[in-house]
Amino acid sequence: MMHALCRDQSIMINEMFFNAKKDQLYKMISWSRERVPYYRTTWNLPQVSQQDFNFEFFTSQIPLLEKKELMQNPEAFLADGFQADQLDVEATSGTEGKPMLCYKTKEERLRCSMDLWSRRRSWCRTLSPESRFARFYAFRSLDRQSLITNTVLFKDNDILIPLFDMSEDKLAHYWDKIMEFQPQWMHGPSTAIFNIAKYVKDRSLPKPQIEFVELNGEYAPAEHLNLIRDAWGCKTANNYGCREFWTIAYSCPENRLHIVDSSIFIETLYNPDIDSNELVITSLRNLAWPLIRYRIGDIGEVSFIEDCPCRMKSHYCLELKRGRKADYFTLKNGQRINAIVFSGILRGLSSLDGRALIYQYQVLKRSDSWLEINLCIDKNMTRSPEEIIRIYDNELRKVIKPDITLDYQIVPQILPDPNTGKCRDFIDLSL
Ligand SMILES: [Zn+2]
């Protein structure tokens, strides 16, 4: 049980953090009420003077933004004067089986990127976008004919490793390529890097000259961070973020996740269903597509650290309890697959026509040789459902070997799990 005292303390920190960001929050709320159709009409945000704008008003008068609301019509959150086709668009990987388009201006993207690079450099001074770099990919839109390839790719200073196949023979192959390439740094999801580092450590293979590893994209438990650091003798940082906001918090050498409070305000909200605090995020800078009190779905606490030896400017830190985590499954031919492959292809498909061709999906592993793939396809698309399935299948077959049956169904919707209320994008029924 979460103690009442802890809950009081969380609320106190929320209010402190709110007061520190009050002016920026006021500007964002006023802007959103005046310029963003959804907040103006559906939410009907009340007007307030700067004097009366306080924590009490913020938490009682401004609704929470549910992921579901945002996914139904992300364009309704674009501020007047911003055109979707002139913005930087990214699709989320859709952990609940639905991809979503996220918008930023080019300037905002640049600022996010500069923030991120200054944090990376605080770890490793010589790092730059020109450094030799290893990263992972879920899909590559190399050309319109091919969304993914299940091979290690090279591009300028980068080596790109596929994220979806973590079978042992593949790990060995990735490792050979990494050793040949000798990147200065690497970033990627914690489970993918952990798998490779563990493979190397278990076999006492020679260490690479990687100086810095940045974990991102999913919840990184401390054991992963420690194993990677010990296996390779490199600095290891945690970049917690998502496509909606980019970097939300970045860890320092003291292993504290400092919130990027120049662009993000986070409050915690007690959720009785899980008896824990969940994170609610408000963007402070993205004027084109402002998200207000957004329930991101991750669990954690915010703390105030007055004097962290890292001397990072942000005093508010995150302790993540749980977050997005990769699903791995095995098939009868020994393939070990990351379920991100399904959403990766989906994101690739969204990039074809600039909109989500498949609005939701769910993959059921019925047995070691049989996957059932349920897709929700919008009838008003320029491409027929048969064509969309053909493209999807063509890409998936680059990863899943032909001896596995892939069974496609077009369904009107994916129903949430009655126990959790969440739609899961991958369920292993063979367990
Ligand atoms: Zn610190």
CSV table of C-alpha atoms and ligand atoms in Angstrom, one decimal:
chain,number,residue,atom,x,y,z
A,1,MET,CA,0.0,0.0,0.0
A,2,MET,CA,1.2,3.4,-0.8
A,3,HIS,CA,1.5,5.3,2.4
A,4,ALA,CA,-0.6,8.5,2.9
A,5,LEU,CA,2.5,10.4,4.0
A,6,CYS,CA,4.2,9.5,0.7
A,7,ARG,CA,1.1,10.7,-1.2
A,8,ASP,CA,1.1,14.0,0.7
A,9,GLN,CA,4.8,14.4,-0.1
A,10,SER,CA,4.2,13.7,-3.8
A,11,ILE,CA,1.5,16.4,-3.8
A,12,MET,CA,3.8,18.9,-2.1
A,13,ILE,CA,6.5,18.3,-4.7
A,14,ASN,CA,3.9,18.7,-7.5
A,15,GLU,CA,3.0,22.1,-6.1
A,16,MET,CA,6.7,23.1,-5.7
A,17,PHE,CA,7.5,22.1,-9.3
A,18,PHE,CA,4.3,23.8,-10.5
A,19,ASN,CA,5.3,27.1,-8.8
A,20,ALA,CA,8.8,26.9,-10.3
A,21,LYS,CA,7.2,26.6,-13.8
A,22,LYS,CA,4.1,28.7,-13.2
A,23,ASP,CA,4.8,31.4,-15.8
A,24,GLN,CA,5.6,29.0,-18.6
A,25,LEU,CA,2.6,26.9,-17.7
A,26,TYR,CA,0.3,29.9,-17.7
A,27,LYS,CA,1.6,30.9,-21.2
A,28,MET,CA,1.0,27.4,-22.5
A,29,ILE,CA,-2.5,27.1,-21.0
A,30,SER,CA,-3.5,30.6,-22.4
A,31,TRP,CA,-2.1,29.8,-25.8
A,32,SER,CA,-3.8,26.4,-25.9
A,33,ARG,CA,-7.2,27.9,-24.9
A,34,GLU,CA,-6.9,30.6,-27.6
A,35,ARG,CA,-5.3,28.7,-30.4
A,36,VAL,CA,-5.9,24.9,-30.1
A,37,PRO,CA,-9.3,23.8,-31.4
A,38,TYR,CA,-9.6,20.8,-29.1
A,39,TYR,CA,-8.8,22.7,-25.9
A,40,ARG,CA,-11.0,25.6,-27.0
A,41,THR,CA,-14.1,23.7,-27.9
A,42,THR,CA,-14.1,20.1,-26.5
A,43,TRP,CA,-12.4,21.0,-23.3
A,44,ASN,CA,-13.8,24.5,-23.2
A,45,LEU,CA,-10.8,25.6,-21.0
A,46,PRO,CA,-11.8,28.4,-18.6
A,47,GLN,CA,-10.2,31.8,-18.8
A,48,VAL,CA,-8.1,32.8,-15.8
A,49,SER,CA,-5.9,35.8,-14.9
A,50,GLN,CA,-2.2,35.2,-14.3
A,51,GLN,CA,-2.9,36.2,-10.6
A,52,ASP,CA,-5.5,33.5,-10.1
A,53,PHE,CA,-3.6,30.8,-12.0
A,54,ASN,CA,-2.3,28.5,-9.2
A,55,PHE,CA,-1.8,24.9,-8.5
A,56,GLU,CA,-5.3,24.5,-7.2
A,57,PHE,CA,-6.7,25.9,-10.4
A,58,PHE,CA,-4.4,23.8,-12.6
A,59,THR,CA,-5.3,20.5,-11.0
A,60,SER,CA,-9.0,21.1,-10.5
A,61,GLN,CA,-10.0,23.1,-13.7
A,62,ILE,CA,-7.8,21.6,-16.3
A,63,PRO,CA,-8.8,18.0,-17.4
A,64,LEU,CA,-6.3,15.2,-17.9
A,65,LEU,CA,-5.5,14.3,-21.5
A,66,GLU,CA,-6.0,10.6,-22.1
A,67,LYS,CA,-3.9,8.8,-24.8
A,68,LYS,CA,-7.2,7.6,-26.3
A,69,GLU,CA,-8.4,11.1,-26.8
A,70,LEU,CA,-5.2,12.2,-28.5
A,71,MET,CA,-5.0,9.1,-30.7
A,72,GLN,CA,-8.5,9.6,-32.0
A,73,ASN,CA,-7.6,12.8,-33.7
A,74,PRO,CA,-4.1,14.1,-33.1
A,75,GLU,CA,-4.6,16.9,-35.7
A,76,ALA,CA,-7.2,18.5,-33.4
A,77,PHE,CA,-4.3,19.4,-31.1
A,78,LEU,CA,-2.5,21.5,-33.8
A,79,ALA,CA,-2.6,25.2,-33.0
A,80,ASP,CA,-4.2,27.5,-35.5
A,81,GLY,CA,-1.7,28.7,-38.1
A,82,PHE,CA,0.3,25.4,-38.1
A,83,GLN,CA,-0.2,23.1,-41.0
A,84,ALA,CA,0.4,19.4,-40.5
A,85,ASP,CA,2.3,19.1,-43.8
A,86,GLN,CA,4.7,21.9,-42.8
A,87,LEU,CA,5.7,20.2,-39.4
A,88,ASP,CA,8.0,17.5,-38.4
A,89,VAL,CA,5.9,14.4,-38.1
A,90,GLU,CA,6.9,11.2,-36.3
A,91,ALA,CA,4.7,8.1,-35.6
A,92,THR,CA,4.8,6.5,-32.2
A,93,SER,CA,5.5,2.8,-32.0
A,94,GLY,CA,2.1,2.4,-30.4
A,95,THR,CA,2.7,0.1,-27.4
A,96,GLU,CA,-1.0,-0.5,-27.2
A,97,GLY,CA,-1.2,-1.5,-30.8
A,98,LYS,CA,-2.1,1.9,-32.2
A,99,PRO,CA,0.4,4.2,-33.9
A,100,MET,CA,0.0,7.9,-33.5
A,101,LEU,CA,1.3,10.9,-35.4
A,102,CYS,CA,3.2,13.5,-33.3
A,103,TYR,CA,4.0,17.0,-34.5
A,104,LYS,CA,6.8,19.5,-33.9
A,105,THR,CA,8.0,22.6,-35.7
A,106,LYS,CA,11.5,22.3,-37.2
A,107,GLU,CA,12.8,24.8,-34.7
A,108,GLU,CA,11.3,22.9,-31.8
A,109,ARG,CA,12.9,19.7,-33.1
A,110,LEU,CA,16.3,21.5,-33.3
A,111,ARG,CA,16.0,22.8,-29.7
A,112,CYS,CA,15.1,19.3,-28.4
A,113,SER,CA,18.1,17.9,-30.3
A,114,MET,CA,20.4,20.6,-28.9
A,115,ASP,CA,19.2,19.9,-25.3
A,116,LEU,CA,19.9,16.2,-25.9
A,117,TRP,CA,23.4,16.8,-27.3
A,118,SER,CA,24.4,19.0,-24.3
A,119,ARG,CA,23.4,16.2,-22.0
A,120,ARG,CA,25.3,13.6,-24.0
A,121,ARG,CA,28.4,15.8,-24.0
A,122,SER,CA,28.2,16.2,-20.2
A,123,TRP,CA,28.9,12.4,-20.2
A,124,CYS,CA,31.4,12.3,-23.0
A,125,ARG,CA,33.0,15.5,-24.1
A,126,THR,CA,34.3,14.4,-27.5
A,127,LEU,CA,30.9,13.1,-28.7
A,128,SER,CA,29.4,14.7,-31.7
A,129,PRO,CA,26.9,13.9,-34.5
A,130,GLU,CA,30.0,13.0,-36.6
A,131,SER,CA,31.2,10.3,-34.1
A,132,ARG,CA,31.1,6.7,-35.2
A,133,PHE,CA,27.8,5.4,-33.9
A,134,ALA,CA,25.9,2.2,-33.4
A,135,ARG,CA,22.1,2.3,-33.3
A,136,PHE,CA,19.2,0.0,-33.7
A,137,TYR,CA,16.3,0.1,-36.1
A,138,ALA,CA,12.7,-1.2,-36.2
A,139,PHE,CA,12.1,-0.1,-39.8
A,140,ARG,CA,14.0,1.7,-42.5
A,141,SER,CA,12.2,3.6,-45.1
A,142,LEU,CA,15.0,3.2,-47.6
A,143,ASP,CA,12.6,3.4,-50.5
A,144,ARG,CA,9.0,2.9,-51.1
A,145,GLN,CA,9.4,-0.7,-52.1
A,146,SER,CA,11.1,-1.9,-49.0
A,147,LEU,CA,10.3,-0.8,-45.4
A,148,ILE,CA,12.5,-3.2,-43.5
A,149,THR,CA,15.5,-5.4,-44.1
A,150,ASN,CA,16.6,-7.9,-41.5
A,151,THR,CA,20.3,-7.1,-42.0
A,152,VAL,CA,23.0,-4.9,-40.5
A,153,LEU,CA,23.2,-1.7,-42.5
A,154,PHE,CA,25.8,1.1,-42.8
A,155,LYS,CA,25.1,4.7,-43.4
A,156,ASP,CA,27.8,7.4,-43.2
A,157,ASN,CA,29.1,7.2,-39.6
A,158,ASP,CA,26.5,4.8,-38.4
A,159,ILE,CA,26.1,1.1,-38.1
A,160,LEU,CA,22.4,0.1,-37.9
A,161,ILE,CA,21.4,-3.1,-36.2
A,162,PRO,CA,17.9,-4.6,-36.6
A,163,LEU,CA,16.0,-4.6,-33.4
A,164,PHE,CA,13.6,-7.5,-34.0
A,165,ASP,CA,15.7,-10.6,-34.2
A,166,MET,CA,17.7,-11.5,-31.0
A,167,SER,CA,18.4,-15.1,-31.8
A,168,GLU,CA,21.8,-16.3,-30.8
A,169,ASP,CA,23.3,-16.6,-34.3
A,170,LYS,CA,22.1,-13.1,-35.0
A,171,LEU,CA,23.7,-11.7,-31.8
A,172,ALA,CA,27.0,-13.3,-32.9
A,173,HIS,CA,26.6,-11.7,-36.3
A,174,TYR,CA,25.8,-8.2,-34.8
A,175,TRP,CA,28.8,-8.5,-32.5
A,176,ASP,CA,31.2,-9.3,-35.3
A,177,LYS,CA,29.9,-6.2,-37.2
A,178,ILE,CA,30.2,-4.0,-34.2
A,179,MET,CA,33.8,-5.1,-33.5
A,180,GLU,CA,34.7,-4.5,-37.2
A,181,PHE,CA,33.1,-1.0,-37.1
A,182,GLN,CA,34.3,0.1,-33.7
A,183,PRO,CA,31.8,2.7,-32.9
A,184,GLN,CA,32.6,5.4,-30.3
A,185,TRP,CA,29.1,5.2,-28.9
A,186,MET,CA,25.8,3.4,-29.1
A,187,HIS,CA,22.2,4.1,-28.3
A,188,GLY,CA,19.2,1.9,-28.3
A,189,PRO,CA,16.6,0.1,-26.2
A,190,SER,CA,17.8,-1.4,-23.0
A,191,THR,CA,16.8,-5.0,-23.7
A,192,ALA,CA,18.5,-5.0,-27.1
A,193,ILE,CA,21.8,-3.7,-25.8
A,194,PHE,CA,21.5,-5.8,-22.7
A,195,ASN,CA,21.1,-8.9,-24.9
A,196,ILE,CA,24.2,-8.2,-26.9
A,197,ALA,CA,26.3,-7.2,-23.8
A,198,LYS,CA,25.2,-10.3,-21.9
A,199,TYR,CA,26.1,-12.5,-24.9
A,200,VAL,CA,29.6,-10.9,-25.0
A,201,LYS,CA,30.1,-11.2,-21.3
A,202,ASP,CA,28.9,-14.8,-21.0
A,203,ARG,CA,31.4,-15.9,-23.7
A,204,SER,CA,34.2,-13.6,-22.4
A,205,LEU,CA,34.5,-12.1,-25.9
A,206,PRO,CA,36.9,-9.2,-26.4
A,207,LYS,CA,35.4,-5.8,-25.4
A,208,PRO,CA,34.7,-3.1,-27.9
A,209,GLN,CA,36.1,0.4,-27.6
A,210,ILE,CA,32.7,1.9,-27.0
A,211,GLU,CA,33.0,4.9,-24.7
A,212,PHE,CA,29.4,5.7,-24.1
A,213,VAL,CA,26.1,3.8,-24.2
A,214,GLU,CA,22.7,5.6,-24.1
A,215,LEU,CA,19.7,3.5,-23.2
A,216,ASN,CA,16.4,4.8,-24.6
A,217,GLY,CA,13.0,3.7,-25.9
A,218,GLU,CA,11.9,1.6,-23.1
A,219,TYR,CA,12.2,1.2,-19.3
A,220,ALA,CA,15.8,0.4,-18.4
A,221,PRO,CA,16.1,-1.5,-15.1
A,222,ALA,CA,19.3,-0.8,-13.0
A,223,GLU,CA,20.5,-4.4,-13.6
A,224,HIS,CA,20.6,-3.8,-17.4
A,225,LEU,CA,22.5,-0.5,-16.9
A,226,ASN,CA,25.0,-2.1,-14.6
A,227,LEU,CA,25.6,-5.2,-16.7
A,228,ILE,CA,26.3,-3.2,-19.8
A,229,ARG,CA,28.6,-0.8,-18.0
A,230,ASP,CA,30.5,-3.7,-16.4
A,231,ALA,CA,30.6,-5.9,-19.5
A,232,TRP,CA,32.1,-3.1,-21.7
A,233,GLY,CA,33.7,-0.8,-19.2
A,234,CYS,CA,31.9,2.2,-20.7
A,235,LYS,CA,29.8,5.1,-19.4
A,236,THR,CA,26.1,4.2,-19.5
A,237,ALA,CA,23.3,6.8,-19.4
A,238,ASN,CA,19.5,6.5,-19.4
A,239,ASN,CA,17.5,8.7,-21.8
A,240,TYR,CA,13.8,8.5,-20.8
A,241,GLY,CA,11.6,9.9,-23.4
A,242,CYS,CA,8.9,9.3,-26.0
A,243,ARG,CA,8.0,10.6,-29.5
A,244,GLU,CA,5.3,12.9,-28.1
A,245,PHE,CA,7.9,14.9,-26.1
A,246,TRP,CA,11.3,13.5,-27.0
A,247,THR,CA,13.7,13.5,-24.0
A,248,ILE,CA,11.7,13.8,-20.8
A,249,ALA,CA,14.6,13.0,-18.4
A,250,TYR,CA,18.2,12.1,-18.7
A,251,SER,CA,20.4,10.4,-16.1
A,252,CYS,CA,23.6,11.9,-14.6
A,253,PRO,CA,26.7,10.1,-13.4
A,254,GLU,CA,25.0,9.8,-9.9
A,255,ASN,CA,22.4,7.7,-11.7
A,256,ARG,CA,19.6,10.3,-11.1
A,257,LEU,CA,17.1,11.0,-13.9
A,258,HIS,CA,17.0,14.8,-14.2
A,259,ILE,CA,13.8,16.0,-15.8
A,260,VAL,CA,14.3,18.3,-18.8
A,261,ASP,CA,12.4,21.0,-17.1
A,262,SER,CA,13.1,23.7,-19.7
A,263,SER,CA,10.6,21.9,-21.9
A,264,ILE,CA,8.6,19.5,-19.7
A,265,PHE,CA,6.5,19.8,-16.5
A,266,ILE,CA,5.7,16.6,-14.7
A,267,GLU,CA,3.2,16.0,-12.0
A,268,THR,CA,2.4,12.7,-10.3
A,269,LEU,CA,-1.1,11.5,-9.9
A,270,TYR,CA,-2.2,8.7,-7.5
A,271,ASN,CA,-3.9,5.9,-9.4
A,272,PRO,CA,-5.9,3.7,-6.9
A,273,ASP,CA,-6.2,0.9,-9.5
A,274,ILE,CA,-2.5,0.2,-9.3
A,275,ASP,CA,-1.9,1.8,-5.9
A,276,SER,CA,1.0,3.9,-7.4
A,277,ASN,CA,1.6,7.3,-8.8
A,278,GLU,CA,1.6,7.7,-12.6
A,279,LEU,CA,3.2,10.5,-14.5
A,280,VAL,CA,1.2,13.3,-16.1
A,281,ILE,CA,3.2,15.5,-18.5
A,282,THR,CA,2.6,19.0,-19.8
A,283,SER,CA,4.8,20.4,-22.6
A,284,LEU,CA,6.2,23.9,-22.0
A,285,ARG,CA,7.6,24.7,-25.4
A,286,ASN,CA,5.8,22.9,-28.2
A,287,LEU,CA,3.4,25.6,-29.4
A,288,ALA,CA,2.5,23.8,-32.6
A,289,TRP,CA,1.1,20.7,-30.9
A,290,PRO,CA,0.9,21.4,-27.1
A,291,LEU,CA,0.0,18.4,-24.9
A,292,ILE,CA,-1.5,19.4,-21.6
A,293,ARG,CA,-1.7,17.1,-18.5
A,294,TYR,CA,-1.1,14.1,-20.7
A,295,ARG,CA,-1.3,10.7,-19.1
A,296,ILE,CA,1.7,9.0,-20.6
A,297,GLY,CA,1.0,5.7,-18.9
A,298,ASP,CA,4.3,5.3,-17.0
A,299,ILE,CA,4.6,4.8,-13.3
A,300,GLY,CA,7.0,6.8,-11.1
A,301,GLU,CA,7.8,9.5,-8.6
A,302,VAL,CA,9.2,13.0,-8.9
A,303,SER,CA,11.7,14.1,-6.3
A,304,PHE,CA,13.5,17.4,-5.6
A,305,ILE,CA,17.3,17.1,-5.3
A,306,GLU,CA,18.8,20.3,-4.1
A,307,ASP,CA,22.5,19.5,-4.5
A,308,CYS,CA,23.3,16.7,-6.9
A,309,PRO,CA,27.1,16.6,-7.4
A,310,CYS,CA,26.5,16.5,-11.2
A,311,ARG,CA,25.5,20.2,-10.9
A,312,MET,CA,22.8,19.7,-13.5
A,313,LYS,CA,20.5,22.8,-13.6
A,314,SER,CA,17.3,20.8,-13.2
A,315,HIS,CA,16.6,19.9,-9.5
A,316,TYR,CA,13.6,17.7,-10.3
A,317,CYS,CA,14.4,14.1,-10.8
A,318,LEU,CA,12.3,11.0,-11.8
A,319,GLU,CA,12.3,7.6,-10.3
A,320,LEU,CA,10.7,5.3,-12.8
A,321,LYS,CA,8.9,2.3,-11.4
A,322,ARG,CA,7.8,0.7,-14.6
A,323,GLY,CA,7.4,1.8,-18.1
A,324,ARG,CA,7.3,0.5,-21.6
A,325,LYS,CA,9.1,-2.8,-21.9
A,326,ALA,CA,9.9,-5.0,-24.9
A,327,ASP,CA,8.1,-8.3,-25.5
A,328,TYR,CA,10.2,-11.1,-26.8
A,329,PHE,CA,9.0,-14.4,-28.0
A,330,THR,CA,10.5,-17.5,-29.5
A,331,LEU,CA,9.4,-19.6,-32.5
A,332,LYS,CA,9.9,-23.3,-33.3
A,333,ASN,CA,12.9,-22.6,-35.6
A,334,GLY,CA,14.8,-21.1,-32.6
A,335,GLN,CA,14.2,-17.5,-33.7
A,336,ARG,CA,13.9,-15.0,-30.8
A,337,ILE,CA,11.9,-12.1,-32.0
A,338,ASN,CA,11.2,-8.7,-30.5
A,339,ALA,CA,7.5,-7.9,-30.8
A,340,ILE,CA,8.5,-4.3,-31.8
A,341,VAL,CA,8.8,-5.7,-35.4
A,342,PHE,CA,5.0,-5.5,-35.7
A,343,SER,CA,4.7,-1.9,-34.8
A,344,GLY,CA,7.9,-1.1,-36.7
A,345,ILE,CA,6.3,-2.1,-39.9
A,346,LEU,CA,3.2,-0.2,-39.0
A,347,ARG,CA,5.3,3.0,-38.5
A,348,GLY,CA,6.9,2.3,-41.9
A,349,LEU,CA,3.5,2.0,-43.4
A,350,SER,CA,2.4,5.3,-41.9
A,351,SER,CA,5.3,7.0,-43.5
A,352,LEU,CA,4.2,5.8,-46.9
A,353,ASP,CA,1.1,7.9,-47.1
A,354,GLY,CA,1.7,10.3,-44.2
A,355,ARG,CA,-1.2,8.8,-42.3
A,356,ALA,CA,-1.9,5.6,-40.3
A,357,LEU,CA,-3.1,3.0,-42.8
A,358,ILE,CA,-3.6,0.5,-39.9
A,359,TYR,CA,-5.2,2.3,-36.9
A,360,GLN,CA,-4.8,-0.6,-34.5
A,361,TYR,CA,-3.4,-4.1,-34.4
A,362,GLN,CA,-2.9,-7.1,-32.2
A,363,VAL,CA,-0.7,-10.1,-32.7
A,364,LEU,CA,-1.5,-13.4,-31.0
A,365,LYS,CA,1.1,-16.1,-30.8
A,366,ARG,CA,-1.2,-19.2,-31.0
A,367,SER,CA,1.7,-21.7,-31.0
A,368,ASP,CA,5.4,-21.9,-31.8
A,369,SER,CA,4.6,-22.1,-35.5
A,370,TRP,CA,1.5,-19.9,-35.8
A,371,LEU,CA,1.0,-16.2,-35.4
A,372,GLU,CA,-2.5,-14.6,-35.8
A,373,ILE,CA,-2.3,-11.0,-36.9
A,374,ASN,CA,-5.4,-8.8,-36.4
A,375,LEU,CA,-5.4,-5.5,-38.2
A,376,CYS,CA,-7.9,-2.6,-38.1
A,377,ILE,CA,-7.8,-1.0,-41.5
A,378,ASP,CA,-9.6,2.3,-42.3
A,379,LYS,CA,-12.0,1.7,-45.1
A,380,ASN,CA,-11.4,5.2,-46.6
A,381,MET,CA,-7.9,4.5,-47.5
A,382,THR,CA,-6.5,4.9,-51.0
A,383,ARG,CA,-5.0,1.4,-50.7
A,384,SER,CA,-7.2,-1.6,-50.5
A,385,PRO,CA,-7.1,-3.8,-47.3
A,386,GLU,CA,-5.6,-6.6,-49.5
A,387,GLU,CA,-2.8,-4.3,-50.7
A,388,ILE,CA,-2.0,-3.2,-47.1
A,389,ILE,CA,-1.9,-6.8,-45.9
A,390,ARG,CA,0.3,-7.7,-48.9
A,391,ILE,CA,2.8,-4.9,-48.0
A,392,TYR,CA,2.7,-5.8,-44.3
A,393,ASP,CA,3.3,-9.5,-45.0
A,394,ASN,CA,6.1,-8.9,-47.5
A,395,GLU,CA,7.9,-6.9,-44.8
A,396,LEU,CA,7.2,-9.3,-41.9
A,397,ARG,CA,8.5,-12.2,-44.0
A,398,LYS,CA,11.9,-10.6,-44.1
A,399,VAL,CA,12.1,-11.4,-40.3
A,400,ILE,CA,9.8,-14.4,-39.7
A,401,LYS,CA,11.0,-17.5,-41.5
A,402,PRO,CA,8.6,-19.2,-44.0
A,403,ASP,CA,8.0,-22.3,-41.9
A,404,ILE,CA,5.9,-20.1,-39.5
A,405,THR,CA,2.2,-19.6,-40.4
A,406,LEU,CA,1.0,-16.0,-40.5
A,407,ASP,CA,-2.7,-15.7,-40.3
A,408,TYR,CA,-4.2,-12.3,-41.1
A,409,GLN,CA,-7.6,-11.1,-40.0
A,410,ILE,CA,-9.2,-7.7,-40.6
A,411,VAL,CA,-11.2,-6.8,-37.5
A,412,PRO,CA,-13.2,-3.6,-36.7
A,413,GLN,CA,-11.5,-3.1,-33.3
A,414,ILE,CA,-9.2,-4.6,-30.7
A,415,LEU,CA,-10.9,-5.1,-27.4
A,416,PRO,CA,-9.0,-4.2,-24.2
A,417,ASP,CA,-8.0,-6.9,-21.7
A,418,PRO,CA,-11.0,-7.0,-19.3
A,419,ASN,CA,-8.5,-7.4,-16.3
A,420,THR,CA,-6.4,-4.3,-17.1
A,421,GLY,CA,-8.5,-2.2,-19.4
A,422,LYS,CA,-5.4,-2.0,-21.7
A,423,CYS,CA,-5.2,-3.1,-25.3
A,424,ARG,CA,-2.1,-5.2,-25.7
A,425,ASP,CA,-0.4,-5.3,-29.0
A,426,PHE,CA,1.2,-8.7,-28.5
A,427,ILE,CA,-0.1,-11.7,-26.5
A,428,ASP,CA,1.7,-15.0,-26.2
A,429,LEU,CA,-1.0,-17.6,-25.9
A,430,SER,CA,1.4,-20.5,-26.0
A,431,LEU,CA,2.8,-19.8,-22.5
B,1,ZN,ZN,22.7,14.6,-11.0
